Amino acid sequence: MAVLIKNGTLITAADTFEADILVEGESISQIGKNLQHPNAEVFDATGKFITPGGVDPHVHLDLPMFDTVSSDDHYTGHKAAAFGGTTTALDFVVLENEGFQHSVDTWMKKAEKAAIDYSFHMNLTQFNEKIAAEIPSLMEMGIQTLKVFTAYNGRLRLDDGSIFKAMQIAKDNGMLVMAHCENGDVIETLTQQALADGHTSPIWHAWTRPSWGAVDAALRIAGMAADADASVYIVHMNTAGEVDMLKYARERGVKVMGETCPQYLFFTEDMLERDDGAKWICSPPIRTEADTARLWQGLREGALQTIGTDHCPFFFDGTQPILYEGKEIAIAGKEMGKYNFTKIPNGLPGIQDRLPILWTYGVQTGQISANQFVAYTSTNPAKIFGLYPQKGALVPGADADLVIWDPEKRFKYGRAHSHQRTDYNLYEGWDVAGYPEKVFLRGKLIVAGEEWLGKRGDGKFIKRKEGEIL
Ligand code: URP
Ligand code: ZN
Ligand code: ZN
C-alpha cells in the first residue's frame, strides 16, 4: 500500500517548505519534489499544511477518580484525539498494591481498544525497597517515565526522600521523573479551614491550592534533580513563578523541563465563579492573567518544552445521558461535588481541542510560531519521551502519522464538533480558523473531514527508549 501526498506545505519543528510525501507501508519513504509512484493513492494537498501527528504527552483515559471514572476511555479518547490531529497519546498507569507488572497489565487490557498509538507513564505513588528494586523493570516494558506527586496527601504523594531516591534510580536507568508540583500540606490545611468555614463552591478549589505552593514545589523538585544529577519534567505548569523557577534552574544547568496545557493559557480562575464553574476544576487550578501571560512568554522564549492536555474529562451533569456513537451514555461527573468542591472530580476535556485551538489562538495570534507549535505539541514530546524519530518527525523512516490541515476552514467550535465523550466543551462558541482535514495513522487514513475511518484496536503500544533532555 502506498500513499502519495502532493504539493503540501510541510511544517516541522525547524522548517516550513513545500514538498510531496510518499508513504510506503506504515512509514514515510520519501520527501521531495515531484515524487512519483506507479500505484500510490494520490492526495492533492495544494494550499494545505502538513504536520506530524500530534503527540499528547499527558492524558488520563479510563482513570478511576473518587466514585467515578474519567469519561473517555482508550477508544473514545483516542478517536477524539485523532479528529483533532493527535495520533499518539501517553497516559498514566495507576500503581496497584500488586506491583508494576500487574498494574501495567491492567492498563494494557484497558488499552486493547486503542484507536491511535499509545504508551504509558507509571504513577509512582508508593515507595519502599521492593518497589525501588523493581523500577528498572519498567524500562524493559518500554515505560521510561515515573510520575511523582508533591500533593494529594495520604493518596498519591511521596515524601521528598522517596522522590529523591526515585530520581537517583531513574538517573541510573535512563529514565525520567515527571513531577506534579503543588504544596500538599498547605492544600490540606487550607481545605480543612475552608470547609470548616462553610466554603463549598468551586472557586474554593483554586483558593485552597495557592500558586506559591506550585512555585515552591517546582523549585524543590528542580533542586532535588540537581542533587541527584537526574532529569525531571514538571507537568501541567500553571503559574508565572513556576516558569521563573524553571528558567532559574535551567540557566544553572539543571536538567529540568516543563509542560503547560491549553487550559492554563486560555482561562483564568474567574471561570470557577460561574454557575457552571465546576467545568473548569482541575488540579492544579487555572490561575490569573499574569500567569497566562508568563506561560505564553515562556513558550515564546523556549523556557517551556511541551504543551500537553492533561485530558481528564468528566461530565458536568452525569445524571443526564448524551448520545455517543448512537447510544445513550451517562457517567457520574462534576455534579458529585455540587455541595462540596472537594468532591468534584478534578480534570478537563481537551485531547481533541489542543491542536486546533492552539493553531487559531496561539499561532494565528502570533504568540508562538508555526514551527514552535509543532515542536511543543509533537516533536519535543516525542524526543523527551523516547519516541523520536518514529513519532513527531516528517522524515523518511518515521511512522506516517500525518495531519493535512485546511487553513481556510472556519467555524464555531464546540461540543457539536467534538468527539470527546462528555457533555461540554471548554471552547464552546470559539471561532476556529484552520482545522485537520485528513489524519493518517501509520499510513492509514483514519479521519477524512467529519468521517471516522479509524478502528478500535488499531492503536499500537509503543515501547519507549531513553528520551532526550531538551
Ligand atoms: O485535574 C487533573 N489534572 N486531574 C488529573 C490528575 C493530575 O494530577 O494530572
Ligand atoms: Zn498531576
Ligand atoms: Zn494529569
CSV table of C-alpha atoms and ligand atoms in Angstrom, one decimal:
chain,number,residue,atom,x,y,z
A,1,MET,CA,0.0,0.0,0.0
A,2,ALA,CA,1.4,3.4,-1.0
A,3,VAL,CA,0.1,6.9,-0.4
A,4,LEU,CA,1.4,10.0,-2.2
A,5,ILE,CA,0.6,13.4,-0.8
A,6,LYS,CA,1.4,16.1,-3.4
A,7,ASN,CA,2.2,19.8,-3.1
A,8,GLY,CA,1.7,20.3,0.6
A,9,THR,CA,3.4,22.9,2.8
A,10,LEU,CA,5.2,20.8,5.4
A,11,ILE,CA,5.7,22.4,8.8
A,12,THR,CA,8.2,20.8,11.1
A,13,ALA,CA,9.7,21.9,14.4
A,14,ALA,CA,12.5,23.5,12.5
A,15,ASP,CA,11.3,24.4,9.0
A,16,THR,CA,8.4,25.2,6.6
A,17,PHE,CA,8.8,24.0,3.0
A,18,GLU,CA,6.8,22.7,0.0
A,19,ALA,CA,7.2,19.0,-0.9
A,20,ASP,CA,5.5,15.8,-1.7
A,21,ILE,CA,5.4,12.9,0.8
A,22,LEU,CA,5.5,9.3,-0.3
A,23,VAL,CA,4.3,6.7,2.2
A,24,GLU,CA,5.0,3.0,1.7
A,25,GLY,CA,3.5,0.6,4.2
A,26,GLU,CA,3.4,2.3,7.6
A,27,SER,CA,6.2,4.8,7.1
A,28,ILE,CA,7.3,7.8,5.2
A,29,SER,CA,9.6,6.6,2.5
A,30,GLN,CA,10.5,9.8,0.7
A,31,ILE,CA,10.0,13.6,1.0
A,32,GLY,CA,10.8,15.7,-2.0
A,33,LYS,CA,9.7,17.5,-5.1
A,34,ASN,CA,7.8,15.8,-8.0
A,35,LEU,CA,7.7,12.3,-6.4
A,36,GLN,CA,6.1,9.6,-8.4
A,37,HIS,CA,4.8,6.1,-7.6
A,38,PRO,CA,3.1,3.7,-10.0
A,39,ASN,CA,0.2,2.7,-7.8
A,40,ALA,CA,0.0,5.0,-4.9
A,41,GLU,CA,-3.3,6.6,-3.8
A,42,VAL,CA,-2.7,10.2,-4.5
A,43,PHE,CA,-3.9,13.1,-2.3
A,44,ASP,CA,-3.6,16.7,-3.5
A,45,ALA,CA,-2.5,18.9,-0.7
A,46,THR,CA,-2.2,22.2,-2.6
A,47,GLY,CA,-2.8,25.1,-0.3
A,48,LYS,CA,-2.8,22.8,2.8
A,49,PHE,CA,-0.4,22.4,5.6
A,50,ILE,CA,1.1,19.1,6.7
A,51,THR,CA,2.4,18.5,10.2
A,52,PRO,CA,3.5,15.3,12.0
A,53,GLY,CA,0.7,13.8,14.1
A,54,GLY,CA,0.4,15.4,17.5
A,55,VAL,CA,1.9,13.6,20.4
A,56,ASP,CA,0.0,14.3,23.6
A,57,PRO,CA,2.4,13.6,26.5
A,58,HIS,CA,-0.3,13.8,29.2
A,59,VAL,CA,-3.7,12.2,29.2
A,60,HIS,CA,-5.9,10.3,31.7
A,61,LEU,CA,-8.2,7.8,30.0
A,62,ASP,CA,-10.5,5.5,32.0
A,63,LEU,CA,-9.0,6.8,35.2
A,64,PRO,CA,-10.9,6.0,38.4
A,65,MET,CA,-11.4,9.1,40.5
A,66,PHE,CA,-13.5,9.4,43.6
A,67,ASP,CA,-16.5,7.2,42.9
A,68,THR,CA,-16.4,7.6,39.1
A,69,VAL,CA,-14.1,7.3,36.2
A,70,SER,CA,-12.8,9.8,33.6
A,71,SER,CA,-15.4,9.7,30.8
A,72,ASP,CA,-13.1,9.0,27.8
A,73,ASP,CA,-11.6,5.5,27.5
A,74,HIS,CA,-8.8,4.4,25.2
A,75,TYR,CA,-11.2,4.2,22.3
A,76,THR,CA,-13.3,7.3,22.7
A,77,GLY,CA,-10.4,9.5,23.9
A,78,HIS,CA,-8.2,8.2,21.0
A,79,LYS,CA,-11.0,8.9,18.5
A,80,ALA,CA,-11.4,12.4,19.7
A,81,ALA,CA,-7.6,12.9,19.7
A,82,ALA,CA,-7.5,11.8,16.0
A,83,PHE,CA,-10.1,14.3,14.9
A,84,GLY,CA,-8.0,17.0,16.5
A,85,GLY,CA,-4.8,15.8,14.8
A,86,THR,CA,-3.2,13.8,17.6
A,87,THR,CA,-2.0,10.3,16.7
A,88,THR,CA,0.0,9.3,19.8
A,89,ALA,CA,-1.1,9.7,23.4
A,90,LEU,CA,0.6,8.8,26.7
A,91,ASP,CA,-1.5,8.1,29.7
A,92,PHE,CA,-0.7,7.2,33.3
A,93,VAL,CA,-0.9,3.7,34.9
A,94,VAL,CA,-2.3,3.7,38.4
A,95,LEU,CA,0.1,1.8,40.7
A,96,GLU,CA,-1.8,-1.0,42.4
A,97,ASN,CA,-0.5,-2.9,45.5
A,98,GLU,CA,0.3,-6.0,43.4
A,99,GLY,CA,3.2,-4.1,41.7
A,100,PHE,CA,4.3,-2.7,38.4
A,101,GLN,CA,3.7,-5.7,36.1
A,102,HIS,CA,0.2,-6.2,37.4
A,103,SER,CA,-0.6,-2.5,37.1
A,104,VAL,CA,0.7,-2.3,33.6
A,105,ASP,CA,-1.2,-5.5,32.6
A,106,THR,CA,-4.4,-3.8,33.9
A,107,TRP,CA,-3.7,-0.7,31.7
A,108,MET,CA,-2.8,-2.9,28.7
A,109,LYS,CA,-6.2,-4.5,29.0
A,110,LYS,CA,-7.9,-1.2,29.1
A,111,ALA,CA,-6.0,-0.1,26.0
A,112,GLU,CA,-6.9,-3.1,23.9
A,113,LYS,CA,-9.5,-0.8,22.3
A,114,ALA,CA,-6.9,1.8,21.4
A,115,ALA,CA,-7.5,3.7,18.1
A,116,ILE,CA,-4.2,5.6,17.9
A,117,ASP,CA,-0.7,4.8,19.1
A,118,TYR,CA,0.0,5.0,22.8
A,119,SER,CA,2.4,4.4,25.6
A,120,PHE,CA,2.2,4.7,29.4
A,121,HIS,CA,3.8,6.6,32.3
A,122,MET,CA,3.9,4.9,35.7
A,123,ASN,CA,2.4,6.8,38.7
A,124,LEU,CA,4.9,6.3,41.4
A,125,THR,CA,2.6,6.7,44.4
A,126,GLN,CA,4.1,4.1,46.8
A,127,PHE,CA,7.7,3.7,47.6
A,128,ASN,CA,9.7,1.0,49.5
A,129,GLU,CA,12.7,-1.1,48.9
A,130,LYS,CA,10.8,-3.7,46.8
A,131,ILE,CA,9.3,-1.0,44.6
A,132,ALA,CA,12.7,0.7,44.3
A,133,ALA,CA,14.3,-2.6,43.2
A,134,GLU,CA,11.6,-3.1,40.6
A,135,ILE,CA,11.8,0.3,38.9
A,136,PRO,CA,14.3,-0.8,36.3
A,137,SER,CA,11.9,-3.5,35.1
A,138,LEU,CA,9.7,-0.7,33.8
A,139,MET,CA,12.3,0.2,31.2
A,140,GLU,CA,12.2,-3.4,29.9
A,141,MET,CA,8.4,-2.9,29.5
A,142,GLY,CA,9.1,0.2,27.4
A,143,ILE,CA,7.9,2.5,30.2
A,144,GLN,CA,10.6,5.2,30.6
A,145,THR,CA,8.8,7.6,32.9
A,146,LEU,CA,7.7,7.8,36.6
A,147,LYS,CA,5.2,10.4,37.8
A,148,VAL,CA,5.6,11.7,41.4
A,149,PHE,CA,3.3,14.0,43.3
A,150,THR,CA,4.2,16.6,45.9
A,151,ALA,CA,0.4,16.9,46.7
A,152,TYR,CA,-2.6,14.7,47.3
A,153,ASN,CA,-1.5,13.9,50.9
A,154,GLY,CA,-2.3,10.3,52.0
A,155,ARG,CA,-3.3,9.3,48.5
A,156,LEU,CA,-0.7,9.9,45.8
A,157,ARG,CA,2.0,12.0,47.4
A,158,LEU,CA,5.5,10.7,48.2
A,159,ASP,CA,7.8,12.3,50.8
A,160,ASP,CA,10.8,14.2,49.4
A,161,GLY,CA,13.3,11.4,50.5
A,162,SER,CA,11.4,8.9,48.3
A,163,ILE,CA,11.2,11.3,45.4
A,164,PHE,CA,14.9,11.9,45.7
A,165,LYS,CA,15.7,8.1,45.7
A,166,ALA,CA,13.4,7.6,42.7
A,167,MET,CA,15.3,10.3,40.9
A,168,GLN,CA,18.6,8.5,41.6
A,169,ILE,CA,17.2,5.2,40.3
A,170,ALA,CA,15.8,6.9,37.3
A,171,LYS,CA,19.1,8.5,36.5
A,172,ASP,CA,21.0,5.2,36.7
A,173,ASN,CA,18.5,3.6,34.4
A,174,GLY,CA,18.0,6.2,31.7
A,175,MET,CA,14.5,7.1,33.0
A,176,LEU,CA,12.8,10.4,33.5
A,177,VAL,CA,10.8,11.6,36.6
A,178,MET,CA,7.7,13.7,35.9
A,179,ALA,CA,6.6,15.8,38.8
A,180,HIS,CA,3.2,17.2,39.8
A,181,CYS,CA,4.2,20.3,41.7
A,182,GLU,CA,1.9,21.7,44.4
A,183,ASN,CA,2.3,22.0,48.2
A,184,GLY,CA,0.2,19.2,49.7
A,185,ASP,CA,0.5,20.3,53.3
A,186,VAL,CA,-0.7,23.9,52.5
A,187,ILE,CA,-3.6,22.4,50.4
A,188,GLU,CA,-4.7,20.1,53.2
A,189,THR,CA,-4.6,22.9,55.8
A,190,LEU,CA,-6.5,25.4,53.6
A,191,THR,CA,-9.0,22.9,52.5
A,192,GLN,CA,-9.9,21.9,56.1
A,193,GLN,CA,-10.2,25.6,57.1
A,194,ALA,CA,-12.4,26.4,54.0
A,195,LEU,CA,-14.8,23.5,54.7
A,196,ALA,CA,-14.9,24.4,58.4
A,197,ASP,CA,-15.9,27.9,57.5
A,198,GLY,CA,-18.6,26.6,55.2
A,199,HIS,CA,-17.0,27.4,51.9
A,200,THR,CA,-18.1,24.8,49.4
A,201,SER,CA,-18.3,26.4,45.9
A,202,PRO,CA,-15.9,25.6,43.0
A,203,ILE,CA,-13.7,28.8,43.4
A,204,TRP,CA,-12.5,27.4,46.7
A,205,HIS,CA,-10.8,24.6,44.8
A,206,ALA,CA,-8.4,27.3,43.5
A,207,TRP,CA,-8.2,29.3,46.6
A,208,THR,CA,-7.1,26.3,48.6
A,209,ARG,CA,-4.4,25.4,46.1
A,210,PRO,CA,-2.4,28.6,46.0
A,211,SER,CA,0.2,29.2,43.3
A,212,TRP,CA,3.1,29.7,45.7
A,213,GLY,CA,2.7,26.0,46.5
A,214,ALA,CA,3.4,25.2,42.9
A,215,VAL,CA,6.3,27.6,42.8
A,216,ASP,CA,8.0,26.2,45.9
A,217,ALA,CA,7.4,22.6,44.8
A,218,ALA,CA,8.8,23.3,41.3
A,219,LEU,CA,12.0,24.7,42.9
A,220,ARG,CA,12.2,21.8,45.3
A,221,ILE,CA,11.9,19.3,42.5
A,222,ALA,CA,14.5,21.1,40.4
A,223,GLY,CA,16.8,21.3,43.4
A,224,MET,CA,16.4,17.5,44.1
A,225,ALA,CA,17.1,16.8,40.4
A,226,ALA,CA,20.3,18.8,40.6
A,227,ASP,CA,21.4,17.0,43.8
A,228,ALA,CA,20.6,13.6,42.2
A,229,ASP,CA,22.1,14.7,38.8
A,230,ALA,CA,18.8,13.4,37.4
A,231,SER,CA,16.5,14.8,34.7
A,232,VAL,CA,12.9,15.8,35.6
A,233,TYR,CA,9.9,17.1,33.7
A,234,ILE,CA,7.4,19.3,35.5
A,235,VAL,CA,3.9,18.5,34.3
A,236,HIS,CA,1.0,20.9,33.9
A,237,MET,CA,2.9,24.1,34.7
A,238,ASN,CA,0.3,26.8,35.5
A,239,THR,CA,1.9,29.7,37.3
A,240,ALA,CA,4.3,32.5,36.4
A,241,GLY,CA,6.6,31.6,39.3
A,242,GLU,CA,7.0,28.1,38.1
A,243,VAL,CA,8.2,29.4,34.7
A,244,ASP,CA,10.7,31.6,36.6
A,245,MET,CA,11.9,28.6,38.7
A,246,LEU,CA,12.2,26.5,35.5
A,247,LYS,CA,14.3,29.2,33.9
A,248,TYR,CA,16.4,29.8,37.0
A,249,ALA,CA,17.2,26.1,37.3
A,250,ARG,CA,17.8,25.5,33.6
A,251,GLU,CA,20.2,28.5,33.5
A,252,ARG,CA,22.2,26.7,36.2
A,253,GLY,CA,22.5,23.5,34.2
A,254,VAL,CA,19.7,21.6,36.0
A,255,LYS,CA,18.2,19.0,33.6
A,256,VAL,CA,14.6,20.2,34.2
A,257,MET,CA,11.9,20.5,31.5
A,258,GLY,CA,8.4,21.9,31.7
A,259,GLU,CA,5.0,21.3,30.2
A,260,THR,CA,2.0,23.5,30.2
A,261,CYS,CA,-1.6,22.9,28.9
A,262,PRO,CA,-4.1,24.9,26.9
A,263,GLN,CA,-6.4,25.4,29.9
A,264,TYR,CA,-3.6,27.4,31.7
A,265,LEU,CA,-3.0,29.5,28.6
A,266,PHE,CA,-6.6,30.4,27.8
A,267,PHE,CA,-8.6,30.6,31.1
A,268,THR,CA,-8.4,32.4,34.4
A,269,GLU,CA,-9.8,31.4,37.8
A,270,ASP,CA,-12.9,33.7,37.5
A,271,MET,CA,-14.4,30.9,35.3
A,272,LEU,CA,-14.7,29.0,38.6
A,273,GLU,CA,-17.1,31.7,39.9
A,274,ARG,CA,-19.7,31.0,37.2
A,275,ASP,CA,-22.7,28.8,37.9
A,276,ASP,CA,-21.1,26.1,35.8
A,277,GLY,CA,-17.6,26.8,37.4
A,278,ALA,CA,-17.1,23.1,38.1
A,279,LYS,CA,-16.4,22.6,34.4
A,280,TRP,CA,-13.1,24.3,34.9
A,281,ILE,CA,-12.0,22.4,38.0
A,282,CYS,CA,-8.6,20.8,37.5
A,283,SER,CA,-5.5,20.3,39.6
A,284,PRO,CA,-3.5,22.4,39.7
A,285,PRO,CA,-6.1,25.1,39.1
A,286,ILE,CA,-6.3,27.7,36.3
A,287,ARG,CA,-4.8,31.0,37.6
A,288,THR,CA,-4.6,34.7,36.6
A,289,GLU,CA,-3.9,36.8,33.6
A,290,ALA,CA,-0.4,37.4,34.8
A,291,ASP,CA,0.2,33.7,34.8
A,292,THR,CA,-1.2,33.0,31.3
A,293,ALA,CA,1.0,35.9,30.0
A,294,ARG,CA,4.1,34.4,31.6
A,295,LEU,CA,3.3,31.0,30.3
A,296,TRP,CA,3.0,32.3,26.8
A,297,GLN,CA,6.2,34.2,27.2
A,298,GLY,CA,7.9,31.0,28.5
A,299,LEU,CA,6.8,29.2,25.3
A,300,ARG,CA,8.0,32.1,23.1
A,301,GLU,CA,11.4,32.2,24.7
A,302,GLY,CA,11.7,28.4,24.9
A,303,ALA,CA,11.8,28.1,28.7
A,304,LEU,CA,9.0,25.5,28.4
A,305,GLN,CA,9.3,22.4,26.2
A,306,THR,CA,5.9,21.0,25.6
A,307,ILE,CA,2.1,21.6,25.6
A,308,GLY,CA,0.1,18.5,26.7
A,309,THR,CA,-3.5,18.4,27.6
A,310,ASP,CA,-3.9,16.6,30.9
A,311,HIS,CA,-7.1,15.4,29.3
A,312,CYS,CA,-9.1,14.0,32.1
A,313,PRO,CA,-12.8,14.7,31.2
A,314,PHE,CA,-15.9,14.2,33.4
A,315,PHE,CA,-19.5,15.0,32.6
A,316,PHE,CA,-20.7,18.3,34.0
A,317,ASP,CA,-24.0,16.7,34.8
A,318,GLY,CA,-23.5,12.9,34.7
A,319,THR,CA,-27.2,12.3,35.6
A,320,GLN,CA,-28.2,13.3,32.0
A,321,PRO,CA,-27.2,10.9,29.2
A,322,ILE,CA,-25.5,12.1,26.0
A,323,LEU,CA,-25.5,10.3,22.7
A,324,TYR,CA,-22.2,8.7,21.8
A,325,GLU,CA,-22.0,6.7,18.5
A,326,GLY,CA,-25.8,6.5,18.5
A,327,LYS,CA,-26.0,5.1,22.1
A,328,GLU,CA,-27.0,6.9,25.3
A,329,ILE,CA,-24.4,7.2,27.9
A,330,ALA,CA,-24.1,9.0,31.3
A,331,ILE,CA,-21.1,8.8,33.6
A,332,ALA,CA,-21.2,10.3,37.1
A,333,GLY,CA,-19.2,13.6,37.0
A,334,LYS,CA,-18.9,17.0,38.4
A,335,GLU,CA,-22.4,17.0,39.9
A,336,MET,CA,-21.0,14.8,42.6
A,337,GLY,CA,-19.5,17.9,44.1
A,338,LYS,CA,-22.5,20.2,43.8
A,339,TYR,CA,-22.4,20.9,47.5
A,340,ASN,CA,-18.7,20.4,48.2
A,341,PHE,CA,-15.8,21.4,45.9
A,342,THR,CA,-13.6,18.6,47.3
A,343,LYS,CA,-15.9,16.1,45.8
A,344,ILE,CA,-15.8,17.5,42.3
A,345,PRO,CA,-13.7,15.1,40.1
A,346,ASN,CA,-10.6,17.0,39.0
A,347,GLY,CA,-9.9,17.3,35.3
A,348,LEU,CA,-11.0,18.7,32.0
A,349,PRO,CA,-11.5,17.6,28.4
A,350,GLY,CA,-9.0,18.8,25.8
A,351,ILE,CA,-7.4,16.0,23.8
A,352,GLN,CA,-9.2,17.0,20.6
A,353,ASP,CA,-9.2,20.7,21.2
A,354,ARG,CA,-5.4,21.1,21.8
A,355,LEU,CA,-4.1,21.5,18.3
A,356,PRO,CA,-6.9,23.4,16.6
A,357,ILE,CA,-7.3,25.8,19.5
A,358,LEU,CA,-3.6,26.4,19.7
A,359,TRP,CA,-3.4,26.8,16.0
A,360,THR,CA,-6.0,29.6,15.9
A,361,TYR,CA,-5.3,31.3,19.3
A,362,GLY,CA,-1.5,30.6,19.6
A,363,VAL,CA,-0.1,30.6,16.1
A,364,GLN,CA,-2.5,32.9,14.3
A,365,THR,CA,-2.3,35.4,17.1
A,366,GLY,CA,1.5,35.4,16.9
A,367,GLN,CA,2.0,34.0,20.4
A,368,ILE,CA,4.1,31.2,19.0
A,369,SER,CA,5.4,30.4,15.5
A,370,ALA,CA,4.0,27.5,13.4
A,371,ASN,CA,7.3,25.7,14.0
A,372,GLN,CA,7.1,26.1,17.8
A,373,PHE,CA,3.6,24.8,17.6
A,374,VAL,CA,4.9,21.6,16.0
A,375,ALA,CA,7.8,21.5,18.4
A,376,TYR,CA,5.7,21.8,21.6
A,377,THR,CA,2.8,19.5,20.5
A,378,SER,CA,4.6,16.8,18.6
A,379,THR,CA,8.4,16.8,18.2
A,380,ASN,CA,9.5,17.8,21.7
A,381,PRO,CA,7.2,15.3,23.5
A,382,ALA,CA,8.4,12.6,21.0
A,383,LYS,CA,12.0,13.4,21.8
A,384,ILE,CA,11.6,13.7,25.6
A,385,PHE,CA,9.6,10.6,25.9
A,386,GLY,CA,11.8,8.3,23.7
A,387,LEU,CA,9.5,8.2,20.7
A,388,TYR,CA,11.6,10.2,18.2
A,389,PRO,CA,12.1,9.9,15.3
A,390,GLN,CA,9.4,7.2,14.9
A,391,LYS,CA,6.9,9.8,16.1
A,392,GLY,CA,7.0,13.6,15.9
A,393,ALA,CA,9.0,13.8,12.7
A,394,LEU,CA,8.5,14.3,9.0
A,395,VAL,CA,11.5,12.3,7.7
A,396,PRO,CA,12.0,9.1,5.7
A,397,GLY,CA,11.7,6.2,8.1
A,398,ALA,CA,9.3,7.9,10.5
A,399,ASP,CA,5.8,6.4,11.1
A,400,ALA,CA,3.5,8.0,8.6
A,401,ASP,CA,1.4,9.8,11.2
A,402,LEU,CA,0.4,12.9,9.2
A,403,VAL,CA,-2.1,15.7,9.5
A,404,ILE,CA,-3.3,17.6,6.5
A,405,TRP,CA,-4.7,20.9,7.7
A,406,ASP,CA,-7.2,23.0,5.8
A,407,PRO,CA,-6.0,26.5,6.7
A,408,GLU,CA,-9.2,28.0,5.3
A,409,LYS,CA,-11.7,26.0,7.3
A,410,ARG,CA,-13.5,28.4,9.7
A,411,PHE,CA,-16.3,27.5,12.1
A,412,LYS,CA,-17.6,28.0,15.6
A,413,TYR,CA,-16.0,25.2,17.7
A,414,GLY,CA,-17.8,23.4,20.5
A,415,ARG,CA,-19.5,20.2,21.5
A,416,ALA,CA,-21.1,19.7,18.1
A,417,HIS,CA,-17.6,19.2,16.6
A,418,SER,CA,-16.1,17.4,19.5
A,419,HIS,CA,-15.8,13.6,19.9
A,420,GLN,CA,-14.7,13.9,23.5
A,421,ARG,CA,-17.2,11.8,25.5
A,422,THR,CA,-18.5,14.4,27.8
A,423,ASP,CA,-21.4,16.9,27.9
A,424,TYR,CA,-19.5,20.1,27.5
A,425,ASN,CA,-16.6,21.8,25.7
A,426,LEU,CA,-14.4,24.5,27.2
A,427,TYR,CA,-14.2,26.3,23.9
A,428,GLU,CA,-17.9,26.4,23.1
A,429,GLY,CA,-18.6,29.1,20.5
A,430,TRP,CA,-14.9,30.0,19.9
A,431,ASP,CA,-14.1,30.8,16.3
A,432,VAL,CA,-11.6,28.3,14.8
A,433,ALA,CA,-9.6,29.1,11.7
A,434,GLY,CA,-7.7,26.1,10.3
A,435,TYR,CA,-8.6,22.5,11.1
A,436,PRO,CA,-7.3,19.0,10.5
A,437,GLU,CA,-8.9,17.8,7.3
A,438,LYS,CA,-7.2,14.4,6.9
A,439,VAL,CA,-5.3,12.4,9.5
A,440,PHE,CA,-3.2,9.3,8.8
A,441,LEU,CA,-2.0,6.8,11.4
A,442,ARG,CA,1.0,4.8,10.2
A,443,GLY,CA,-0.1,5.4,6.6
A,444,LYS,CA,-3.8,4.6,7.2
A,445,LEU,CA,-6.4,7.3,6.7
A,446,ILE,CA,-8.3,7.4,10.0
A,447,VAL,CA,-10.0,10.8,9.7
A,448,ALA,CA,-11.4,12.4,6.5
A,449,GLY,CA,-13.3,15.6,7.3
A,450,GLU,CA,-16.1,14.6,9.5
A,451,GLU,CA,-15.8,10.9,8.7
A,452,TRP,CA,-14.2,8.4,11.1
A,453,LEU,CA,-12.3,5.7,9.4
A,454,GLY,CA,-10.3,4.6,12.4
A,455,LYS,CA,-10.9,1.4,14.3
A,456,ARG,CA,-11.0,0.1,17.9
A,457,GLY,CA,-7.8,-1.9,18.4
A,458,ASP,CA,-5.8,-0.4,15.6
A,459,GLY,CA,-3.7,1.7,18.0
A,460,LYS,CA,-0.3,0.1,18.9
A,461,PHE,CA,1.6,0.2,22.2
A,462,ILE,CA,5.0,1.8,21.5
A,463,LYS,CA,7.8,0.6,23.7
A,464,ARG,CA,9.8,3.6,24.5
A,465,LYS,CA,13.5,4.0,24.9
A,466,GLU,CA,15.6,6.6,26.8
A,467,GLY,CA,14.5,10.1,25.8
A,468,GLU,CA,16.4,13.3,25.1
A,469,ILE,CA,16.9,16.1,27.5
A,470,LEU,CA,15.8,19.3,25.8
B,1,URP,O1,-7.2,17.7,37.5
B,1,URP,C1,-6.4,16.9,37.0
B,1,URP,N1,-5.3,17.4,36.4
B,1,URP,N2,-6.6,15.6,37.0
B,1,URP,C2,-5.7,14.6,36.6
B,1,URP,C3,-4.6,14.3,37.6
B,1,URP,C4,-3.4,15.1,37.6
B,1,URP,O2,-2.8,15.4,38.6
B,1,URP,O3,-2.8,15.3,36.5
B,2,ZN,ZN,-0.8,15.9,38.0
B,3,ZN,ZN,-2.6,14.7,34.8
